Amino acid sequence: MFDSIHEECGVFGIYEIKASDVAASVYFGLYALQHRGQESCGITVCDDGIFRHKRADGLVSEVFSREELDKLGSGNMAVGHVRYSTTGGHNHNNIQPLVIRHIKGNMALVHNGNLVNAAELRRSFEMSGAIFHGTSDTEAIAYEIVRERLSSNSTEEAVEKAMPRLKGAYSCIVMTATKLIAFRDPDGFRPLCIGRTSDGAYVVASESCALETVGAEFLRDIEPGEIVTIGQEGMQSISTNCTNKRNICIFEYIYFARPDSVIDSISVHHARLKAGELLAKSSPVEADIVIGVPDSGLDAALGYANESGIPYGIGFIKNKYIGRSFIQPEQHQRENAVKIKLNAVRESVVGKRVIMIDDSIVRGTTSARIVRLLREAGAKEVHVRISSPPFLHTCHFGTDIDSEENLIAGKCSSTEEIAKYIGADSLGYLPVECLGELVDNRFGYCKGCFTGDYPVDISGAGSKNKFDEKIHR
Ligand code: SF4
């Protein structure tokens, strides 16, 4: 019904000094990370070296009742994961945490991101007799670590040796019988941070908003290339794979992350306000009201209004209660069904010249429907402003940005043509040169889906469902 973009995963882990209800802590953390993946989730608890886990399709609140959490029992460590399945497709064996029993012990792994050389790694393992259960690239990461573990003194040493062979995006947490090991790829595509509770528990999460749900205070981000080990001796860091580069996904700030998160010392809310301000400077237009498309367009709309002096208003109400069980409408029902999820506030827009801010346009069909909602509600003019540059290329690092032939900006020859397609009176995008200002020009970032210039070589990346294709042949 909506051609929106999805982040593929969120990860969460906790290390307590004494055994406690760690499953519940992970539940709350995953709840805060639900926006990063809504199709499946899982939790693995470590209780004195024994692993218990539950993984299933559904939202965190659908999969885990109090009874289910009780079945996981108490422990001093746990990891959890929320997933949106694109790469690797929808397959029960792809639901994380991935639990591996190898010759030196147990290991649970959660991963956010995508490797660009996963197919190559997998093929080399398969040629030496390895059997893969799922189709996600997370299994290839697990095999690399386990292979190195055989000749290493510790799992963190195995991770350190495996990392140079993993190309692409990976923010991971590994849980062994005695410690948590969190690591982030040397480009730092996806976020990963650490917090601490007042009673001494360490928490690792994809976003800082999840730390607060378990009463943890933000300590710091895990640096690109860094390995952080949390065990009985406290927290230790290995930085041999760190470089000076940083290429965080700029779209985390524009759309994926929650506005109350802070990533690599930059507030997501601040970045979105800034995007709106820059958009007001680069694409001004006379109008009566600025509105945002919920949720990620709201902060940018406020920024646009602040900069332009045009009043900010509430233009839409979003129904937040559409879960997985919502019956997908037939084609002929879609125009009305869109209003179940999003509806215009007539009193705000009737008879007015409206500036509507959204985070992106993918295929253009959703934008066209939303513009139509405003016109039906009586808007006199609709000027669309987008808080990112046009999508021209796919993403290989853990999101489902569509293949190039489906992106409207690639199909149309001008911004005016896209404006006409979506039924807007005018259209303006954030210029690509402005992206650095969202992070106060403090560090490098990935902008590959806007420019085609990716921070790592993507020649081995292949298609989104590379493993499924192979299996179906
Ligand atoms: S290609 Fe785009 S969505 Fe993918 S990591 Fe880079 S900026 Fe983010």
GROMACS .gro file of C-alpha atoms and ligand atoms in nm:
model
  481
    1MET     CA    1   0.000   0.000   0.000
    2PHE     CA    2   0.293   0.234   0.078
    3ASP     CA    3   0.617   0.218  -0.115
    4SER     CA    4   0.817   0.319   0.191
    5ILE     CA    5   1.174   0.219   0.266
    6HIS     CA    6   1.269  -0.018   0.543
    7GLU     CA    7   1.572  -0.054   0.761
    8GLU     CA    8   1.647  -0.420   0.794
    9CYS     CA    9   1.742  -0.473   1.157
   10GLY     CA   10   1.796  -0.354   1.512
   11VAL     CA   11   2.017  -0.522   1.774
   12PHE     CA   12   2.022  -0.511   2.153
   13GLY     CA   13   2.230  -0.684   2.422
   14ILE     CA   14   2.267  -0.667   2.799
   15TYR     CA   15   2.535  -0.788   3.044
   16GLU     CA   16   2.436  -0.799   3.411
   17ILE     CA   17   2.670  -0.875   3.702
   18LYS     CA   18   2.416  -1.111   3.863
   19ALA     CA   19   2.145  -1.327   3.706
   20SER     CA   20   1.823  -1.133   3.658
   21ASP     CA   21   1.526  -1.092   3.426
   22VAL     CA   22   1.745  -1.002   3.128
   23ALA     CA   23   1.483  -1.127   2.879
   24ALA     CA   24   1.248  -0.850   2.992
   25SER     CA   25   1.525  -0.590   2.953
   26VAL     CA   26   1.587  -0.705   2.596
   27TYR     CA   27   1.211  -0.701   2.532
   28PHE     CA   28   1.196  -0.331   2.631
   29GLY     CA   29   1.505  -0.253   2.425
   30LEU     CA   30   1.365  -0.425   2.117
   31TYR     CA   31   1.035  -0.248   2.167
   32ALA     CA   32   1.218   0.084   2.131
   33LEU     CA   33   1.393  -0.047   1.817
   34GLN     CA   34   1.078  -0.183   1.653
   35HIS     CA   35   1.092   0.086   1.381
   36ARG     CA   36   1.409  -0.084   1.249
   37GLY     CA   37   1.231  -0.411   1.163
   38GLN     CA   38   0.875  -0.535   1.201
   39GLU     CA   39   0.863  -0.880   1.048
   40SER     CA   40   1.032  -1.102   1.303
   41CYS     CA   41   1.219  -1.086   1.631
   42GLY     CA   42   1.403  -1.301   1.880
   43ILE     CA   43   1.576  -1.312   2.218
   44THR     CA   44   1.851  -1.547   2.345
   45VAL     CA   45   1.929  -1.563   2.717
   46CYS     CA   46   2.254  -1.701   2.860
   47ASP     CA   47   2.210  -1.864   3.199
   48ASP     CA   48   2.543  -1.989   3.334
   49GLY     CA   49   2.653  -2.095   2.986
   50ILE     CA   50   2.315  -2.247   2.888
   51PHE     CA   51   2.140  -2.071   2.599
   52ARG     CA   52   1.760  -2.049   2.577
   53HIS     CA   53   1.596  -1.868   2.292
   54LYS     CA   54   1.275  -1.782   2.115
   55ARG     CA   55   1.245  -1.647   1.764
   56ALA     CA   56   0.930  -1.595   1.559
   57ASP     CA   57   0.753  -1.385   1.298
   58GLY     CA   58   0.573  -1.080   1.432
   59LEU     CA   59   0.617  -0.763   1.631
   60VAL     CA   60   0.793  -0.777   1.968
   61SER     CA   61   0.460  -0.733   2.146
   62GLU     CA   62   0.304  -1.016   1.942
   63VAL     CA   63   0.586  -1.268   1.989
   64PHE     CA   64   0.668  -1.211   2.357
   65SER     CA   65   0.407  -1.231   2.631
   66ARG     CA   66   0.508  -1.229   2.999
   67GLU     CA   67   0.470  -1.605   2.990
   68GLU     CA   68   0.710  -1.637   2.695
   69LEU     CA   69   0.966  -1.416   2.869
   70ASP     CA   70   0.936  -1.630   3.184
   71LYS     CA   71   1.009  -1.940   2.978
   72LEU     CA   72   1.342  -1.785   2.880
   73GLY     CA   73   1.420  -1.764   3.252
   74SER     CA   74   1.678  -1.549   3.424
   75GLY     CA   75   2.040  -1.512   3.321
   76ASN     CA   76   2.322  -1.261   3.334
   77MET     CA   77   2.332  -1.190   2.959
   78ALA     CA   78   2.093  -1.174   2.667
   79VAL     CA   79   2.083  -1.051   2.309
   80GLY     CA   80   1.788  -0.968   2.086
   81HIS     CA   81   1.704  -0.868   1.732
   82VAL     CA   82   1.425  -0.717   1.525
   83ARG     CA   83   1.428  -0.788   1.154
   84TYR     CA   84   1.271  -0.673   0.832
   85SER     CA   85   1.344  -0.938   0.571
   86THR     CA   86   1.470  -0.830   0.234
   87THR     CA   87   1.815  -0.968   0.175
   88GLY     CA   88   1.789  -1.340   0.219
   89GLY     CA   89   1.411  -1.322   0.191
   90HIS     CA   90   1.154  -1.440   0.439
   91ASN     CA   91   1.276  -1.768   0.585
   92HIS     CA   92   1.233  -1.886   0.945
   93ASN     CA   93   1.600  -1.984   0.962
   94ASN     CA   94   1.696  -1.622   0.898
   95ILE     CA   95   1.530  -1.498   1.217
   96GLN     CA   96   1.791  -1.390   1.470
   97PRO     CA   97   1.963  -1.435   1.713
   98LEU     CA   98   2.155  -1.699   1.524
   99VAL     CA   99   2.264  -1.961   1.777
  100ILE     CA  100   2.570  -2.166   1.685
  101ARG     CA  101   2.713  -2.462   1.876
  102HIS     CA  102   3.075  -2.510   1.773
  103ILE     CA  103   3.361  -2.716   1.906
  104LYS     CA  104   3.471  -2.445   2.150
  105GLY     CA  105   3.129  -2.352   2.287
  106ASN     CA  106   2.804  -2.170   2.221
  107MET     CA  107   2.764  -1.841   2.043
  108ALA     CA  108   2.460  -1.622   1.966
  109LEU     CA  109   2.494  -1.355   1.697
  110VAL     CA  110   2.277  -1.057   1.604
  111HIS     CA  111   2.356  -0.841   1.304
  112ASN     CA  112   2.237  -0.517   1.145
  113GLY     CA  113   2.358  -0.439   0.792
  114ASN     CA  114   2.447  -0.625   0.475
  115LEU     CA  115   2.776  -0.764   0.349
  116VAL     CA  116   2.860  -0.693  -0.014
  117ASN     CA  117   3.077  -1.008  -0.039
  118ALA     CA  118   2.840  -1.248   0.138
  119ALA     CA  119   2.781  -1.458  -0.175
  120GLU     CA  120   3.153  -1.502  -0.226
  121LEU     CA  121   3.211  -1.597   0.140
  122ARG     CA  122   2.924  -1.838   0.136
  123ARG     CA  123   3.043  -2.007  -0.182
  124SER     CA  124   3.389  -2.059  -0.038
  125PHE     CA  125   3.242  -2.217   0.278
  126GLU     CA  126   3.007  -2.437   0.077
  127MET     CA  127   3.295  -2.555  -0.141
  128SER     CA  128   3.465  -2.680   0.174
  129GLY     CA  129   3.154  -2.869   0.286
  130ALA     CA  130   2.970  -2.618   0.505
  131ILE     CA  131   2.591  -2.644   0.519
  132PHE     CA  132   2.390  -2.322   0.554
  133HIS     CA  133   2.047  -2.333   0.716
  134GLY     CA  134   1.921  -1.990   0.615
  135THR     CA  135   1.976  -1.746   0.333
  136SER     CA  136   2.095  -1.435   0.517
  137ASP     CA  137   2.454  -1.313   0.516
  138THR     CA  138   2.462  -1.325   0.898
  139GLU     CA  139   2.540  -1.697   0.875
  140ALA     CA  140   2.850  -1.619   0.669
  141ILE     CA  141   2.968  -1.384   0.947
  142ALA     CA  142   2.911  -1.660   1.204
  143TYR     CA  143   3.110  -1.912   0.997
  144GLU     CA  144   3.400  -1.666   0.959
  145ILE     CA  145   3.413  -1.612   1.335
  146VAL     CA  146   3.384  -1.982   1.420
  147ARG     CA  147   3.657  -2.072   1.170
  148GLU     CA  148   3.892  -1.819   1.329
  149ARG     CA  149   3.789  -1.929   1.679
  150LEU     CA  150   3.944  -2.271   1.622
  151SER     CA  151   4.293  -2.116   1.614
  152SER     CA  152   4.235  -1.823   1.852
  153ASN     CA  153   4.256  -1.787   2.227
  154SER     CA  154   3.928  -1.602   2.255
  155THR     CA  155   3.615  -1.513   2.056
  156GLU     CA  156   3.715  -1.145   2.044
  157GLU     CA  157   4.045  -1.247   1.886
  158ALA     CA  158   3.848  -1.455   1.633
  159VAL     CA  159   3.627  -1.153   1.554
  160GLU     CA  160   3.938  -0.937   1.513
  161LYS     CA  161   4.084  -1.183   1.260
  162ALA     CA  162   3.753  -1.234   1.075
  163MET     CA  163   3.669  -0.866   1.028
  164PRO     CA  164   3.912  -0.790   0.741
  165ARG     CA  165   3.733  -1.051   0.528
  166LEU     CA  166   3.385  -0.905   0.592
  167LYS     CA  167   3.310  -0.630   0.338
  168GLY     CA  168   3.015  -0.398   0.380
  169ALA     CA  169   2.789  -0.305   0.668
  170TYR     CA  170   2.780  -0.492   0.996
  171SER     CA  171   2.696  -0.375   1.345
  172CYS     CA  172   2.692  -0.696   1.550
  173ILE     CA  173   2.672  -0.838   1.900
  174VAL     CA  174   2.810  -1.184   1.977
  175MET     CA  175   2.720  -1.352   2.306
  176THR     CA  176   2.938  -1.638   2.432
  177ALA     CA  177   2.902  -1.829   2.760
  178THR     CA  178   3.098  -1.559   2.944
  179LYS     CA  179   3.088  -1.229   2.755
  180LEU     CA  180   2.928  -0.994   2.506
  181ILE     CA  181   3.135  -0.882   2.208
  182ALA     CA  182   3.003  -0.586   2.009
  183PHE     CA  183   3.167  -0.473   1.686
  184ARG     CA  184   3.104  -0.230   1.404
  185ASP     CA  185   3.241  -0.239   1.047
  186PRO     CA  186   3.534  -0.004   0.968
  187ASP     CA  187   3.306   0.236   0.775
  188GLY     CA  188   3.049   0.247   1.057
  189PHE     CA  189   2.754   0.227   0.816
  190ARG     CA  190   2.505   0.134   1.087
  191PRO     CA  191   2.496   0.278   1.438
  192LEU     CA  192   2.589   0.091   1.757
  193CYS     CA  193   2.627   0.237   2.105
  194ILE     CA  194   2.690   0.137   2.467
  195GLY     CA  195   2.519   0.242   2.788
  196ARG     CA  196   2.535   0.155   3.156
  197THR     CA  197   2.268   0.125   3.422
  198SER     CA  198   2.304   0.257   3.778
  199ASP     CA  199   2.350  -0.101   3.907
  200GLY     CA  200   2.643  -0.165   3.674
  201ALA     CA  201   2.483  -0.353   3.383
  202TYR     CA  202   2.623  -0.280   3.037
  203VAL     CA  203   2.384  -0.239   2.745
  204VAL     CA  204   2.459  -0.237   2.371
  205ALA     CA  205   2.200  -0.112   2.122
  206SER     CA  206   2.154   0.001   1.764
  207GLU     CA  207   2.023   0.335   1.885
  208SER     CA  208   2.054   0.537   2.203
  209CYS     CA  209   1.673   0.561   2.237
  210ALA     CA  210   1.674   0.191   2.336
  211LEU     CA  211   1.922   0.244   2.622
  212GLU     CA  212   1.683   0.475   2.800
  213THR     CA  213   1.405   0.214   2.805
  214VAL     CA  214   1.609   0.001   3.046
  215GLY     CA  215   1.733   0.294   3.254
  216ALA     CA  216   2.081   0.292   3.101
  217GLU     CA  217   2.281   0.609   3.048
  218PHE     CA  218   2.454   0.657   2.717
  219LEU     CA  219   2.829   0.594   2.755
  220ARG     CA  220   2.952   0.624   2.396
  221ASP     CA  221   2.921   0.505   2.037
  222ILE     CA  222   3.122   0.202   1.930
  223GLU     CA  223   3.375   0.341   1.684
  224PRO     CA  224   3.387   0.219   1.323
  225GLY     CA  225   3.611  -0.091   1.320
  226GLU     CA  226   3.612  -0.121   1.701
  227ILE     CA  227   3.549  -0.441   1.899
  228VAL     CA  228   3.417  -0.393   2.252
  229THR     CA  229   3.421  -0.687   2.493
  230ILE     CA  230   3.209  -0.685   2.807
  231GLY     CA  231   3.275  -0.952   3.069
  232GLN     CA  232   3.371  -1.009   3.431
  233GLU     CA  233   3.668  -0.773   3.395
  234GLY     CA  234   3.443  -0.492   3.272
  235MET     CA  235   3.465  -0.332   2.929
  236GLN     CA  236   3.765  -0.366   2.697
  237SER     CA  237   3.831  -0.233   2.349
  238ILE     CA  238   4.026  -0.366   2.050
  239SER     CA  239   4.098  -0.107   1.784
  240THR     CA  240   4.325  -0.291   1.537
  241ASN     CA  241   4.057  -0.273   1.262
  242CYS     CA  242   3.982   0.097   1.319
  243THR     CA  243   4.084   0.344   1.053
  244ASN     CA  244   4.034   0.718   1.031
  245LYS     CA  245   3.735   0.686   0.802
  246ARG     CA  246   3.368   0.702   0.898
  247ASN     CA  247   3.091   0.649   0.645
  248ILE     CA  248   2.770   0.632   0.840
  249CYS     CA  249   2.451   0.598   0.634
  250ILE     CA  250   2.323   0.956   0.602
  251PHE     CA  251   1.971   0.819   0.562
  252GLU     CA  252   1.981   0.704   0.926
  253TYR     CA  253   1.955   1.074   1.015
  254ILE     CA  254   1.696   1.158   0.749
  255TYR     CA  255   1.460   0.867   0.798
  256PHE     CA  256   1.561   0.537   0.964
  257ALA     CA  257   1.655   0.631   1.318
  258ARG     CA  258   1.421   0.763   1.585
  259PRO     CA  259   1.446   1.141   1.634
  260ASP     CA  260   1.521   1.096   2.005
  261SER     CA  261   1.839   0.901   1.924
  262VAL     CA  262   2.188   1.048   1.909
  263ILE     CA  263   2.420   0.877   1.659
  264ASP     CA  264   2.793   0.944   1.650
  265SER     CA  265   2.734   1.253   1.869
  266ILE     CA  266   2.476   1.405   1.631
  267SER     CA  267   2.112   1.426   1.737
  268VAL     CA  268   1.877   1.280   1.476
  269HIS     CA  269   1.619   1.548   1.560
  270HIS     CA  270   1.882   1.820   1.508
  271ALA     CA  271   1.980   1.669   1.169
  272ARG     CA  272   1.616   1.667   1.053
  273LEU     CA  273   1.553   2.024   1.166
  274LYS     CA  274   1.866   2.124   0.978
  275ALA     CA  275   1.746   1.943   0.664
  276GLY     CA  276   1.422   2.145   0.678
  277GLU     CA  277   1.609   2.471   0.724
  278LEU     CA  278   1.839   2.397   0.430
  279LEU     CA  279   1.540   2.300   0.219
  280ALA     CA  280   1.369   2.632   0.298
  281LYS     CA  281   1.681   2.814   0.177
  282SER     CA  282   1.731   2.605  -0.138
  283SER     CA  283   1.363   2.565  -0.241
  284PRO     CA  284   1.162   2.862  -0.113
  285VAL     CA  285   0.799   2.910  -0.215
  286GLU     CA  286   0.517   3.139  -0.104
  287ALA     CA  287   0.262   2.949   0.104
  288ASP     CA  288   0.027   2.971   0.404
  289ILE     CA  289   0.125   2.661   0.603
  290VAL     CA  290   0.408   2.402   0.632
  291ILE     CA  291   0.307   2.046   0.720
  292GLY     CA  292   0.508   1.724   0.755
  293VAL     CA  293   0.424   1.369   0.651
  294PRO     CA  294   0.442   1.161   0.972
  295ASP     CA  295   0.669   1.056   1.121
  296SER     CA  296   1.006   1.149   0.975
  297GLY     CA  297   0.876   1.451   0.778
  298LEU     CA  298   0.760   1.629   1.095
  299ASP     CA  299   1.096   1.748   1.229
  300ALA     CA  300   1.206   1.865   0.884
  301ALA     CA  301   0.876   2.052   0.842
  302LEU     CA  302   0.942   2.233   1.170
  303GLY     CA  303   1.288   2.328   1.042
  304TYR     CA  304   1.139   2.456   0.715
  305ALA     CA  305   0.879   2.661   0.904
  306ASN     CA  306   1.141   2.808   1.141
  307GLU     CA  307   1.364   2.916   0.855
  308SER     CA  308   1.091   3.044   0.621
  309GLY     CA  309   0.868   3.209   0.881
  310ILE     CA  310   0.565   3.030   0.733
  311PRO     CA  311   0.345   2.881   1.012
  312TYR     CA  312   0.385   2.512   1.099
  313GLY     CA  313   0.069   2.304   1.119
  314ILE     CA  314  -0.058   1.950   1.164
  315GLY     CA  315  -0.160   1.832   0.819
  316PHE     CA  316  -0.199   1.458   0.869
  317ILE     CA  317  -0.302   1.206   1.130
  318LYS     CA  318  -0.137   0.867   1.110
  319ASN     CA  319  -0.301   0.552   1.241
  320LYS     CA  320  -0.027   0.382   1.438
  321TYR     CA  321  -0.221   0.064   1.503
  322ILE     CA  322  -0.192  -0.111   1.169
  323GLY     CA  323  -0.008  -0.433   1.250
  324ARG     CA  324   0.097  -0.729   1.043
  325SER     CA  325  -0.253  -0.874   1.051
  326PHE     CA  326  -0.399  -0.575   0.864
  327ILE     CA  327  -0.569  -0.718   0.554
  328GLN     CA  328  -0.389  -0.583   0.251
  329PRO     CA  329  -0.643  -0.416   0.022
  330GLU     CA  330  -0.706  -0.525  -0.333
  331GLN     CA  331  -0.588  -0.288  -0.605
  332HIS     CA  332  -0.934  -0.131  -0.646
  333GLN     CA  333  -0.960  -0.064  -0.270
  334ARG     CA  334  -0.620   0.100  -0.228
  335GLU     CA  335  -0.718   0.461  -0.285
  336ASN     CA  336  -0.957   0.453   0.012
  337ALA     CA  337  -0.747   0.216   0.220
  338VAL     CA  338  -0.460   0.464   0.218
  339LYS     CA  339  -0.681   0.688   0.435
  340ILE     CA  340  -0.694   0.420   0.704
  341LYS     CA  341  -0.324   0.469   0.759
  342LEU     CA  342  -0.294   0.842   0.688
  343ASN     CA  343  -0.561   1.108   0.665
  344ALA     CA  344  -0.548   1.482   0.603
  345VAL     CA  345  -0.663   1.733   0.867
  346ARG     CA  346  -0.912   1.935   0.663
  347GLU     CA  347  -0.921   2.233   0.903
  348SER     CA  348  -0.546   2.284   0.861
  349VAL     CA  349  -0.530   2.285   0.483
  350VAL     CA  350  -0.865   2.389   0.335
  351GLY     CA  351  -0.828   2.689   0.102
  352LYS     CA  352  -0.455   2.716   0.176
  353ARG     CA  353  -0.130   2.706  -0.016
  354VAL     CA  354   0.040   2.409   0.153
  355ILE     CA  355   0.408   2.313   0.171
  356MET     CA  356   0.424   1.939   0.241
  357ILE     CA  357   0.756   1.800   0.367
  358ASP     CA  358   0.841   1.430   0.330
  359ASP     CA  359   1.168   1.242   0.373
  360SER     CA  360   1.189   1.080   0.029
  361ILE     CA  361   1.013   0.973  -0.289
  362VAL     CA  362   1.068   0.612  -0.395
  363ARG     CA  363   0.838   0.504  -0.679
  364GLY     CA  364   0.618   0.811  -0.657
  365THR     CA  365   0.293   0.624  -0.607
  366THR     CA  366   0.270   0.697  -0.233
  367SER     CA  367   0.357   1.065  -0.282
  368ALA     CA  368   0.086   1.092  -0.549
  369ARG     CA  369  -0.171   0.945  -0.309
  370ILE     CA  370  -0.069   1.179  -0.027
  371VAL     CA  371  -0.085   1.487  -0.250
  372ARG     CA  372  -0.431   1.373  -0.360
  373LEU     CA  373  -0.540   1.346   0.006
  374LEU     CA  374  -0.449   1.713   0.055
  375ARG     CA  375  -0.634   1.825  -0.256
  376GLU     CA  376  -0.944   1.627  -0.154
  377ALA     CA  377  -0.924   1.799   0.185
  378GLY     CA  378  -0.942   2.137   0.009
  379ALA     CA  379  -0.579   2.249  -0.025
  380LYS     CA  380  -0.553   2.525  -0.287
  381GLU     CA  381  -0.190   2.450  -0.381
  382VAL     CA  382   0.042   2.165  -0.278
  383HIS     CA  383   0.417   2.228  -0.290
  384VAL     CA  384   0.618   1.917  -0.207
  385ARG     CA  385   0.962   1.949  -0.048
  386ILE     CA  386   1.179   1.644   0.018
  387SER     CA  387   1.437   1.641   0.298
  388SER     CA  388   1.678   1.420   0.101
  389PRO     CA  389   1.819   1.430  -0.254
  390PRO     CA  390   1.649   1.214  -0.522
  391PHE     CA  391   1.706   0.838  -0.494
  392LEU     CA  392   1.889   0.728  -0.807
  393HIS     CA  393   2.063   0.408  -0.695
  394THR     CA  394   1.994   0.104  -0.483
  395CYS     CA  395   2.144   0.043  -0.138
  396HIS     CA  396   2.370  -0.255  -0.063
  397PHE     CA  397   2.419  -0.192   0.307
  398GLY     CA  398   2.109  -0.309   0.489
  399THR     CA  399   1.805  -0.126   0.354
  400ASP     CA  400   1.550  -0.214   0.089
  401ILE     CA  401   1.586   0.091  -0.138
  402ASP     CA  402   1.445  -0.033  -0.463
  403SER     CA  403   1.629  -0.138  -0.776
  404GLU     CA  404   1.723   0.151  -1.001
  405GLU     CA  405   1.465   0.086  -1.272
  406ASN     CA  406   1.183   0.135  -1.017
  407LEU     CA  407   1.300   0.466  -0.869
  408ILE     CA  408   1.091   0.756  -1.000
  409ALA     CA  409   1.387   0.998  -1.005
  410GLY     CA  410   1.569   0.767  -1.246
  411LYS     CA  411   1.266   0.724  -1.470
  412CYS     CA  412   1.183   1.096  -1.505
  413SER     CA  413   1.409   1.340  -1.684
  414SER     CA  414   1.343   1.640  -1.456
  415THR     CA  415   1.209   1.744  -1.117
  416GLU     CA  416   0.916   1.911  -1.298
  417GLU     CA  417   0.824   1.577  -1.455
  418ILE     CA  418   0.820   1.408  -1.111
  419ALA     CA  419   0.611   1.697  -0.972
  420LYS     CA  420   0.361   1.639  -1.251
  421TYR     CA  421   0.355   1.263  -1.185
  422ILE     CA  422   0.276   1.309  -0.815
  423GLY     CA  423   0.030   1.592  -0.885
  424ALA     CA  424   0.222   1.866  -0.700
  425ASP     CA  425   0.229   2.234  -0.795
  426SER     CA  426   0.603   2.233  -0.737
  427LEU     CA  427   0.871   1.999  -0.603
  428GLY     CA  428   1.211   2.058  -0.443
  429TYR     CA  429   1.471   1.816  -0.308
  430LEU     CA  430   1.750   1.877  -0.059
  431PRO     CA  431   2.063   1.936  -0.269
  432VAL     CA  432   2.319   1.657  -0.232
  433GLU     CA  433   2.587   1.918  -0.145
  434CYS     CA  434   2.391   2.002   0.173
  435LEU     CA  435   2.404   1.649   0.322
  436GLY     CA  436   2.726   1.713   0.516
  437GLU     CA  437   2.558   1.996   0.705
  438LEU     CA  438   2.313   1.747   0.860
  439VAL     CA  439   2.606   1.608   1.060
  440ASP     CA  440   2.764   1.954   1.102
  441ASN     CA  441   3.034   1.849   0.851
  442ARG     CA  442   3.202   1.661   1.135
  443PHE     CA  443   3.264   1.331   0.956
  444GLY     CA  444   3.220   1.128   0.638
  445TYR     CA  445   2.897   0.958   0.544
  446CYS     CA  446   2.755   0.724   0.280
  447LYS     CA  447   2.541   0.889   0.011
  448GLY     CA  448   2.556   0.603  -0.239
  449CYS     CA  449   2.182   0.581  -0.308
  450PHE     CA  450   2.185   0.948  -0.416
  451THR     CA  451   2.512   0.961  -0.611
  452GLY     CA  452   2.608   0.601  -0.697
  453ASP     CA  453   2.939   0.671  -0.525
  454TYR     CA  454   2.962   0.399  -0.256
  455PRO     CA  455   3.231   0.399   0.016
  456VAL     CA  456   3.322   0.033  -0.054
  457ASP     CA  457   3.353  -0.168  -0.373
  458ILE     CA  458   3.008  -0.314  -0.449
  459SER     CA  459   3.105  -0.530  -0.745
  460GLY     CA  460   3.038  -0.852  -0.548
  461ALA     CA  461   2.705  -0.733  -0.411
  462GLY     CA  462   2.473  -0.882  -0.676
  463SER     CA  463   2.100  -0.867  -0.635
  464LYS     CA  464   1.905  -0.828  -0.313
  465ASN     CA  465   1.798  -1.189  -0.287
  466LYS     CA  466   2.124  -1.341  -0.400
  467PHE     CA  467   2.104  -1.659  -0.193
  468ASP     CA  468   1.741  -1.731  -0.270
  469GLU     CA  469   1.813  -1.711  -0.641
  470LYS     CA  470   2.087  -1.963  -0.600
  471ILE     CA  471   1.870  -2.200  -0.402
  472HIS     CA  472   1.582  -2.187  -0.648
  473ARG     CA  473   1.792  -2.277  -0.951
  474SF4     S1  474   2.334   0.369   0.001
  474SF4    FE1  475   2.193   0.520   0.096
  474SF4     S2  476   2.061   0.402   0.237
  474SF4    FE2  477   2.238   0.272   0.180
  474SF4     S3  478   2.389   0.306   0.344
  474SF4    FE3  479   2.437   0.452   0.182
  474SF4     S4  480   2.320   0.640   0.233
  474SF4    FE4  481   2.237   0.470   0.354
   0.00000   0.00000   0.00000
